[in-house]
Amino acid sequence: MVVRKLKQTALGQGRSYRRKLLDTLMSRHSGSMKGVVVDLAGKQTNHRGSFRPPTKDVTRRIVVNLDENVAPDVVADIRDTGLESGSADCVILAETLQHVPGPERCVAEAHRLLKPGGIFIGSIPFLYPVHRDPQDLMRLGPDGLKALLSDFEDVKIYSMGKFFGVIGLMLERKISPVETGTLLGILGVSKMLKAALLVTSKILTTFDRNPISLNDDKALFTTGYFFTGIKR
């Protein structure tokens, strides 16, 4: 019972520590997701987190993705959507830049799609395990993000998690590969190891006080970044 409860809280029923932070930041900025909203590489099925885009004050939401299995409104490369320039009030690009060759083209496309005064909302991992979807190409720190977002004004960059959060997240990600079909699994060792990792991860992440910080140049360890920018 204790292990089950810890599993639900530490992993958020499938949500990692970083995903919880992302859901929190998305919720905080949901008020800016209004008018015409373009979700680059978004999904309408197979959601990973608990956040769901708002429908209030949204005149149209357009999901663009090459994967037809996630039911996009437009099947297209997010670097060249074919949508009308200056047609969006908000463009979202979450957890995607690391997977796409030429991330500057993704950002340029978001800029092109936005109306003047429109908001760009996105995120990217930093200290996070390699996860190919179908490839994992890079990580960007705050300086790289600032350079990438140089065409936007009022840029805000939030660090997501600190030292203990990074360590806890790494333990979370280590839980999945622990094999249960081996001799150790048959002997019950893998279950005990998973339980130990869950407990340790939960304890570590609780030490991560004030895990979300804005424009924090002293944040040396973080799971990633959430950012916003306004089109001039």
PDB file of C-alpha atoms in Angstrom:
ATOM      1  CA  MET A   1       0.000   0.000   0.000  1.00  0.00           C
ATOM      2  CA  VAL A   2       2.826   2.384   0.920  1.00  0.00           C
ATOM      3  CA  VAL A   3       4.735   1.605  -2.268  1.00  0.00           C
ATOM      4  CA  ARG A   4       1.592   2.065  -4.360  1.00  0.00           C
ATOM      5  CA  LYS A   5       0.931   5.455  -2.787  1.00  0.00           C
ATOM      6  CA  LEU A   6       4.541   6.519  -3.307  1.00  0.00           C
ATOM      7  CA  LYS A   7       4.387   5.385  -6.901  1.00  0.00           C
ATOM      8  CA  GLN A   8       1.349   7.569  -7.532  1.00  0.00           C
ATOM      9  CA  THR A   9       2.830  10.621  -5.838  1.00  0.00           C
ATOM     10  CA  ALA A  10       6.430  10.330  -6.971  1.00  0.00           C
ATOM     11  CA  LEU A  11       5.637   9.540 -10.557  1.00  0.00           C
ATOM     12  CA  GLY A  12       2.278  11.287 -10.726  1.00  0.00           C
ATOM     13  CA  GLN A  13       0.610   8.222 -12.288  1.00  0.00           C
ATOM     14  CA  GLY A  14       2.972   8.361 -15.267  1.00  0.00           C
ATOM     15  CA  ARG A  15       4.033  12.005 -14.858  1.00  0.00           C
ATOM     16  CA  SER A  16       7.667  12.626 -14.095  1.00  0.00           C
ATOM     17  CA  TYR A  17       8.803  15.350 -11.708  1.00  0.00           C
ATOM     18  CA  ARG A  18       9.625  17.500 -14.723  1.00  0.00           C
ATOM     19  CA  ARG A  19       6.208  16.854 -16.291  1.00  0.00           C
ATOM     20  CA  LYS A  20       4.546  18.070 -13.088  1.00  0.00           C
ATOM     21  CA  LEU A  21       6.532  21.312 -13.302  1.00  0.00           C
ATOM     22  CA  LEU A  22       5.606  21.690 -16.968  1.00  0.00           C
ATOM     23  CA  ASP A  23       1.914  21.163 -16.191  1.00  0.00           C
ATOM     24  CA  THR A  24       2.170  23.813 -13.467  1.00  0.00           C
ATOM     25  CA  LEU A  25       3.775  26.377 -15.772  1.00  0.00           C
ATOM     26  CA  MET A  26       1.356  25.654 -18.599  1.00  0.00           C
ATOM     27  CA  SER A  27      -1.549  26.190 -16.204  1.00  0.00           C
ATOM     28  CA  ARG A  28      -0.054  29.474 -14.996  1.00  0.00           C
ATOM     29  CA  HIS A  29       0.133  30.737 -18.581  1.00  0.00           C
ATOM     30  CA  SER A  30      -3.183  29.304 -19.777  1.00  0.00           C
ATOM     31  CA  GLY A  31      -4.711  32.790 -19.661  1.00  0.00           C
ATOM     32  CA  SER A  32      -2.462  33.767 -22.585  1.00  0.00           C
ATOM     33  CA  MET A  33      -3.728  30.836 -24.675  1.00  0.00           C
ATOM     34  CA  LYS A  34      -6.614  32.648 -26.323  1.00  0.00           C
ATOM     35  CA  GLY A  35      -7.796  33.733 -29.747  1.00  0.00           C
ATOM     36  CA  VAL A  36      -6.205  31.628 -32.471  1.00  0.00           C
ATOM     37  CA  VAL A  37      -3.819  29.152 -30.822  1.00  0.00           C
ATOM     38  CA  VAL A  38      -1.370  27.101 -32.889  1.00  0.00           C
ATOM     39  CA  ASP A  39       0.111  24.103 -31.069  1.00  0.00           C
ATOM     40  CA  LEU A  40       3.260  23.006 -32.917  1.00  0.00           C
ATOM     41  CA  ALA A  41       3.953  19.294 -32.406  1.00  0.00           C
ATOM     42  CA  GLY A  42       0.918  19.176 -30.111  1.00  0.00           C
ATOM     43  CA  LYS A  43      -1.336  16.196 -29.554  1.00  0.00           C
ATOM     44  CA  GLN A  44      -5.061  15.627 -29.340  1.00  0.00           C
ATOM     45  CA  THR A  45      -4.603  12.025 -28.178  1.00  0.00           C
ATOM     46  CA  ASN A  46      -1.975  10.199 -26.098  1.00  0.00           C
ATOM     47  CA  HIS A  47      -1.417  13.130 -23.735  1.00  0.00           C
ATOM     48  CA  ARG A  48       1.506  12.691 -21.352  1.00  0.00           C
ATOM     49  CA  GLY A  49       0.677  15.242 -18.667  1.00  0.00           C
ATOM     50  CA  SER A  50      -2.400  16.423 -16.812  1.00  0.00           C
ATOM     51  CA  PHE A  51      -2.577  19.872 -18.424  1.00  0.00           C
ATOM     52  CA  ARG A  52      -5.293  20.335 -21.028  1.00  0.00           C
ATOM     53  CA  PRO A  53      -5.437  23.452 -23.221  1.00  0.00           C
ATOM     54  CA  PRO A  54      -8.180  25.903 -22.243  1.00  0.00           C
ATOM     55  CA  THR A  55     -11.213  26.361 -24.461  1.00  0.00           C
ATOM     56  CA  LYS A  56     -12.445  29.639 -22.965  1.00  0.00           C
ATOM     57  CA  ASP A  57     -11.630  32.660 -25.159  1.00  0.00           C
ATOM     58  CA  VAL A  58     -10.120  30.343 -27.802  1.00  0.00           C
ATOM     59  CA  THR A  59     -11.633  31.054 -31.221  1.00  0.00           C
ATOM     60  CA  ARG A  60      -9.646  28.299 -32.908  1.00  0.00           C
ATOM     61  CA  ARG A  61      -6.995  25.796 -31.875  1.00  0.00           C
ATOM     62  CA  ILE A  62      -4.816  24.302 -34.594  1.00  0.00           C
ATOM     63  CA  VAL A  63      -2.639  21.306 -33.762  1.00  0.00           C
ATOM     64  CA  VAL A  64       0.229  20.742 -36.218  1.00  0.00           C
ATOM     65  CA  ASN A  65       2.073  17.436 -36.219  1.00  0.00           C
ATOM     66  CA  LEU A  66       3.564  14.988 -38.715  1.00  0.00           C
ATOM     67  CA  ASP A  67       2.222  12.068 -36.692  1.00  0.00           C
ATOM     68  CA  GLU A  68      -1.318  11.289 -37.783  1.00  0.00           C
ATOM     69  CA  ASN A  69      -1.778   9.015 -34.746  1.00  0.00           C
ATOM     70  CA  VAL A  70      -2.161  12.052 -32.460  1.00  0.00           C
ATOM     71  CA  ALA A  71      -5.054  13.431 -34.557  1.00  0.00           C
ATOM     72  CA  PRO A  72      -3.545  16.770 -35.656  1.00  0.00           C
ATOM     73  CA  ASP A  73      -5.647  19.357 -37.474  1.00  0.00           C
ATOM     74  CA  VAL A  74      -2.774  19.905 -39.896  1.00  0.00           C
ATOM     75  CA  VAL A  75      -0.293  17.200 -40.905  1.00  0.00           C
ATOM     76  CA  ALA A  76       2.869  19.168 -41.631  1.00  0.00           C
ATOM     77  CA  ASP A  77       6.474  19.825 -40.681  1.00  0.00           C
ATOM     78  CA  ILE A  78       6.421  22.299 -37.789  1.00  0.00           C
ATOM     79  CA  ARG A  79       9.286  24.175 -39.466  1.00  0.00           C
ATOM     80  CA  ASP A  80       7.069  24.892 -42.468  1.00  0.00           C
ATOM     81  CA  THR A  81       3.392  24.589 -41.557  1.00  0.00           C
ATOM     82  CA  GLY A  82       1.906  26.297 -44.583  1.00  0.00           C
ATOM     83  CA  LEU A  83      -0.401  28.309 -42.306  1.00  0.00           C
ATOM     84  CA  GLU A  84      -1.008  31.993 -42.930  1.00  0.00           C
ATOM     85  CA  SER A  85       1.538  34.499 -41.634  1.00  0.00           C
ATOM     86  CA  GLY A  86       0.387  36.670 -38.745  1.00  0.00           C
ATOM     87  CA  SER A  87      -2.662  34.490 -38.110  1.00  0.00           C
ATOM     88  CA  ALA A  88      -2.040  33.345 -34.525  1.00  0.00           C
ATOM     89  CA  ASP A  89      -2.467  35.037 -31.161  1.00  0.00           C
ATOM     90  CA  CYS A  90      -0.525  32.299 -29.392  1.00  0.00           C
ATOM     91  CA  VAL A  91       1.934  29.647 -30.566  1.00  0.00           C
ATOM     92  CA  ILE A  92       2.903  26.735 -28.303  1.00  0.00           C
ATOM     93  CA  LEU A  93       6.011  24.588 -28.793  1.00  0.00           C
ATOM     94  CA  ALA A  94       6.511  22.295 -25.810  1.00  0.00           C
ATOM     95  CA  GLU A  95       9.227  19.651 -25.341  1.00  0.00           C
ATOM     96  CA  THR A  96      10.066  19.516 -29.048  1.00  0.00           C
ATOM     97  CA  LEU A  97      13.064  21.663 -30.003  1.00  0.00           C
ATOM     98  CA  GLN A  98      15.513  18.944 -28.921  1.00  0.00           C
ATOM     99  CA  HIS A  99      14.046  16.509 -31.441  1.00  0.00           C
ATOM    100  CA  VAL A 100      14.054  18.692 -34.567  1.00  0.00           C
ATOM    101  CA  PRO A 101      17.019  19.431 -36.863  1.00  0.00           C
ATOM    102  CA  GLY A 102      17.357  23.186 -37.217  1.00  0.00           C
ATOM    103  CA  PRO A 103      15.518  24.394 -34.087  1.00  0.00           C
ATOM    104  CA  GLU A 104      15.969  27.984 -35.249  1.00  0.00           C
ATOM    105  CA  ARG A 105      13.592  27.185 -38.106  1.00  0.00           C
ATOM    106  CA  CYS A 106      10.923  26.091 -35.599  1.00  0.00           C
ATOM    107  CA  VAL A 107      11.280  29.365 -33.724  1.00  0.00           C
ATOM    108  CA  ALA A 108      11.266  31.367 -36.955  1.00  0.00           C
ATOM    109  CA  GLU A 109       8.045  29.618 -38.016  1.00  0.00           C
ATOM    110  CA  ALA A 110       6.429  30.432 -34.661  1.00  0.00           C
ATOM    111  CA  HIS A 111       7.467  34.058 -35.103  1.00  0.00           C
ATOM    112  CA  ARG A 112       6.040  34.139 -38.635  1.00  0.00           C
ATOM    113  CA  LEU A 113       2.714  32.712 -37.532  1.00  0.00           C
ATOM    114  CA  LEU A 114       2.198  35.180 -34.691  1.00  0.00           C
ATOM    115  CA  LYS A 115       0.430  38.503 -34.949  1.00  0.00           C
ATOM    116  CA  PRO A 116       2.347  41.495 -33.533  1.00  0.00           C
ATOM    117  CA  GLY A 117       1.845  41.302 -29.789  1.00  0.00           C
ATOM    118  CA  GLY A 118       1.200  37.556 -29.943  1.00  0.00           C
ATOM    119  CA  ILE A 119       2.836  35.256 -27.405  1.00  0.00           C
ATOM    120  CA  PHE A 120       5.185  32.330 -27.952  1.00  0.00           C
ATOM    121  CA  ILE A 121       5.129  29.677 -25.192  1.00  0.00           C
ATOM    122  CA  GLY A 122       7.489  26.721 -25.078  1.00  0.00           C
ATOM    123  CA  SER A 123       9.791  24.431 -23.140  1.00  0.00           C
ATOM    124  CA  ILE A 124      12.908  22.332 -23.596  1.00  0.00           C
ATOM    125  CA  PRO A 125      14.713  19.828 -21.333  1.00  0.00           C
ATOM    126  CA  PHE A 126      18.268  20.379 -20.091  1.00  0.00           C
ATOM    127  CA  LEU A 127      19.574  17.906 -17.484  1.00  0.00           C
ATOM    128  CA  TYR A 128      17.341  15.095 -18.651  1.00  0.00           C
ATOM    129  CA  PRO A 129      18.065  11.597 -19.994  1.00  0.00           C
ATOM    130  CA  VAL A 130      18.340  10.997 -23.730  1.00  0.00           C
ATOM    131  CA  HIS A 131      14.873  10.282 -25.155  1.00  0.00           C
ATOM    132  CA  ARG A 132      14.682   9.697 -28.894  1.00  0.00           C
ATOM    133  CA  ASP A 133      11.436  10.710 -30.583  1.00  0.00           C
ATOM    134  CA  PRO A 134      12.682   9.610 -33.096  1.00  0.00           C
ATOM    135  CA  GLN A 135      15.969  11.361 -32.300  1.00  0.00           C
ATOM    136  CA  ASP A 136      17.374  13.493 -29.493  1.00  0.00           C
ATOM    137  CA  LEU A 137      19.704  16.093 -30.964  1.00  0.00           C
ATOM    138  CA  MET A 138      20.640  18.706 -28.393  1.00  0.00           C
ATOM    139  CA  ARG A 139      20.238  20.622 -25.142  1.00  0.00           C
ATOM    140  CA  LEU A 140      20.134  24.411 -24.792  1.00  0.00           C
ATOM    141  CA  GLY A 141      21.097  26.474 -21.756  1.00  0.00           C
ATOM    142  CA  PRO A 142      19.653  29.910 -20.943  1.00  0.00           C
ATOM    143  CA  ASP A 143      22.182  31.780 -23.094  1.00  0.00           C
ATOM    144  CA  GLY A 144      21.403  29.586 -26.082  1.00  0.00           C
ATOM    145  CA  LEU A 145      17.682  30.099 -25.529  1.00  0.00           C
ATOM    146  CA  LYS A 146      18.094  33.868 -25.326  1.00  0.00           C
ATOM    147  CA  ALA A 147      19.964  33.830 -28.636  1.00  0.00           C
ATOM    148  CA  LEU A 148      17.315  31.595 -30.209  1.00  0.00           C
ATOM    149  CA  LEU A 149      14.542  33.937 -29.032  1.00  0.00           C
ATOM    150  CA  SER A 150      16.324  37.151 -30.019  1.00  0.00           C
ATOM    151  CA  ASP A 151      13.535  38.211 -32.401  1.00  0.00           C
ATOM    152  CA  PHE A 152      11.059  38.288 -29.501  1.00  0.00           C
ATOM    153  CA  GLU A 153      10.718  40.886 -26.778  1.00  0.00           C
ATOM    154  CA  ASP A 154       9.937  40.564 -23.070  1.00  0.00           C
ATOM    155  CA  VAL A 155      11.512  37.092 -23.087  1.00  0.00           C
ATOM    156  CA  LYS A 156      11.067  35.175 -19.836  1.00  0.00           C
ATOM    157  CA  ILE A 157      12.979  31.966 -19.104  1.00  0.00           C
ATOM    158  CA  TYR A 158      11.966  29.795 -16.151  1.00  0.00           C
ATOM    159  CA  SER A 159      14.271  27.103 -14.780  1.00  0.00           C
ATOM    160  CA  MET A 160      12.377  23.918 -13.925  1.00  0.00           C
ATOM    161  CA  GLY A 161      13.765  22.219 -10.849  1.00  0.00           C
ATOM    162  CA  LYS A 162      17.076  22.578  -9.055  1.00  0.00           C
ATOM    163  CA  PHE A 163      19.836  20.260  -7.821  1.00  0.00           C
ATOM    164  CA  PHE A 164      17.744  17.820  -5.779  1.00  0.00           C
ATOM    165  CA  GLY A 165      15.029  17.835  -8.427  1.00  0.00           C
ATOM    166  CA  VAL A 166      17.552  16.832 -11.093  1.00  0.00           C
ATOM    167  CA  ILE A 167      18.869  13.938  -8.973  1.00  0.00           C
ATOM    168  CA  GLY A 168      15.321  12.846  -8.097  1.00  0.00           C
ATOM    169  CA  LEU A 169      14.308  12.989 -11.750  1.00  0.00           C
ATOM    170  CA  MET A 170      17.268  10.837 -12.782  1.00  0.00           C
ATOM    171  CA  LEU A 171      16.203   8.226 -10.237  1.00  0.00           C
ATOM    172  CA  GLU A 172      12.633   8.370 -11.573  1.00  0.00           C
ATOM    173  CA  ARG A 173      13.873   7.736 -15.091  1.00  0.00           C
ATOM    174  CA  LYS A 174      16.045   4.866 -13.817  1.00  0.00           C
ATOM    175  CA  ILE A 175      12.977   3.028 -12.492  1.00  0.00           C
ATOM    176  CA  SER A 176      11.566   2.077 -15.895  1.00  0.00           C
ATOM    177  CA  PRO A 177      14.572   0.067 -17.202  1.00  0.00           C
ATOM    178  CA  VAL A 178      14.764  -2.119 -14.081  1.00  0.00           C
ATOM    179  CA  GLU A 179      14.016  -5.580 -15.440  1.00  0.00           C
ATOM    180  CA  THR A 180      11.467  -7.853 -13.797  1.00  0.00           C
ATOM    181  CA  GLY A 181      11.891 -10.927 -16.010  1.00  0.00           C
ATOM    182  CA  THR A 182      15.483 -11.705 -15.044  1.00  0.00           C
ATOM    183  CA  LEU A 183      16.672 -13.935 -12.204  1.00  0.00           C
ATOM    184  CA  LEU A 184      16.810 -10.858  -9.964  1.00  0.00           C
ATOM    185  CA  GLY A 185      13.228 -10.097 -10.935  1.00  0.00           C
ATOM    186  CA  ILE A 186      12.117 -13.630 -10.126  1.00  0.00           C
ATOM    187  CA  LEU A 187      13.786 -13.343  -6.723  1.00  0.00           C
ATOM    188  CA  GLY A 188      11.952 -10.079  -6.088  1.00  0.00           C
ATOM    189  CA  VAL A 189      15.119  -7.951  -6.043  1.00  0.00           C
ATOM    190  CA  SER A 190      13.994  -5.723  -8.928  1.00  0.00           C
ATOM    191  CA  LYS A 191      10.722  -4.883  -7.126  1.00  0.00           C
ATOM    192  CA  MET A 192      12.628  -3.923  -4.010  1.00  0.00           C
ATOM    193  CA  LEU A 193      15.013  -1.825  -6.093  1.00  0.00           C
ATOM    194  CA  LYS A 194      12.134  -0.027  -7.777  1.00  0.00           C
ATOM    195  CA  ALA A 195      10.517   0.662  -4.417  1.00  0.00           C
ATOM    196  CA  ALA A 196      13.810   2.024  -3.062  1.00  0.00           C
ATOM    197  CA  LEU A 197      14.245   4.280  -6.086  1.00  0.00           C
ATOM    198  CA  LEU A 198      10.684   5.568  -5.746  1.00  0.00           C
ATOM    199  CA  VAL A 199      11.146   6.409  -2.083  1.00  0.00           C
ATOM    200  CA  THR A 200      14.540   8.056  -2.653  1.00  0.00           C
ATOM    201  CA  SER A 201      13.246  10.057  -5.621  1.00  0.00           C
ATOM    202  CA  LYS A 202      10.265  11.319  -3.655  1.00  0.00           C
ATOM    203  CA  ILE A 203      12.432  12.381  -0.721  1.00  0.00           C
ATOM    204  CA  LEU A 204      14.927  14.203  -2.954  1.00  0.00           C
ATOM    205  CA  THR A 205      12.309  16.164  -4.901  1.00  0.00           C
ATOM    206  CA  THR A 206      10.734  17.409  -1.659  1.00  0.00           C
ATOM    207  CA  PHE A 207      14.096  19.069  -0.841  1.00  0.00           C
ATOM    208  CA  ASP A 208      13.875  20.999  -4.110  1.00  0.00           C
ATOM    209  CA  ARG A 209      12.438  24.187  -2.585  1.00  0.00           C
ATOM    210  CA  ASN A 210      10.973  26.798  -4.968  1.00  0.00           C
ATOM    211  CA  PRO A 211      11.766  24.639  -8.010  1.00  0.00           C
ATOM    212  CA  ILE A 212      10.448  27.172 -10.549  1.00  0.00           C
ATOM    213  CA  SER A 213      12.486  30.375 -10.857  1.00  0.00           C
ATOM    214  CA  LEU A 214      12.391  33.195 -13.413  1.00  0.00           C
ATOM    215  CA  ASN A 215      15.537  34.411 -15.221  1.00  0.00           C
ATOM    216  CA  ASP A 216      17.713  32.824 -12.542  1.00  0.00           C
ATOM    217  CA  ASP A 217      21.339  33.020 -13.711  1.00  0.00           C
ATOM    218  CA  LYS A 218      22.426  31.200 -10.547  1.00  0.00           C
ATOM    219  CA  ALA A 219      20.447  28.063 -11.413  1.00  0.00           C
ATOM    220  CA  LEU A 220      23.392  25.769 -12.243  1.00  0.00           C
ATOM    221  CA  PHE A 221      21.331  22.570 -12.125  1.00  0.00           C
ATOM    222  CA  THR A 222      17.884  22.305 -13.694  1.00  0.00           C
ATOM    223  CA  THR A 223      15.799  19.723 -15.528  1.00  0.00           C
ATOM    224  CA  GLY A 224      15.009  22.219 -18.275  1.00  0.00           C
ATOM    225  CA  TYR A 225      13.481  25.540 -19.211  1.00  0.00           C
ATOM    226  CA  PHE A 226      10.060  27.008 -19.864  1.00  0.00           C
ATOM    227  CA  PHE A 227       9.996  30.207 -21.886  1.00  0.00           C
ATOM    228  CA  THR A 228       7.708  32.914 -23.231  1.00  0.00           C
ATOM    229  CA  GLY A 229       8.269  35.761 -25.669  1.00  0.00           C
ATOM    230  CA  ILE A 230       6.202  38.431 -27.375  1.00  0.00           C
ATOM    231  CA  LYS A 231       6.379  39.200 -31.094  1.00  0.00           C
ATOM    232  CA  ARG A 232       7.342  42.797 -31.676  1.00  0.00           C
TER     233      ARG A 232
END
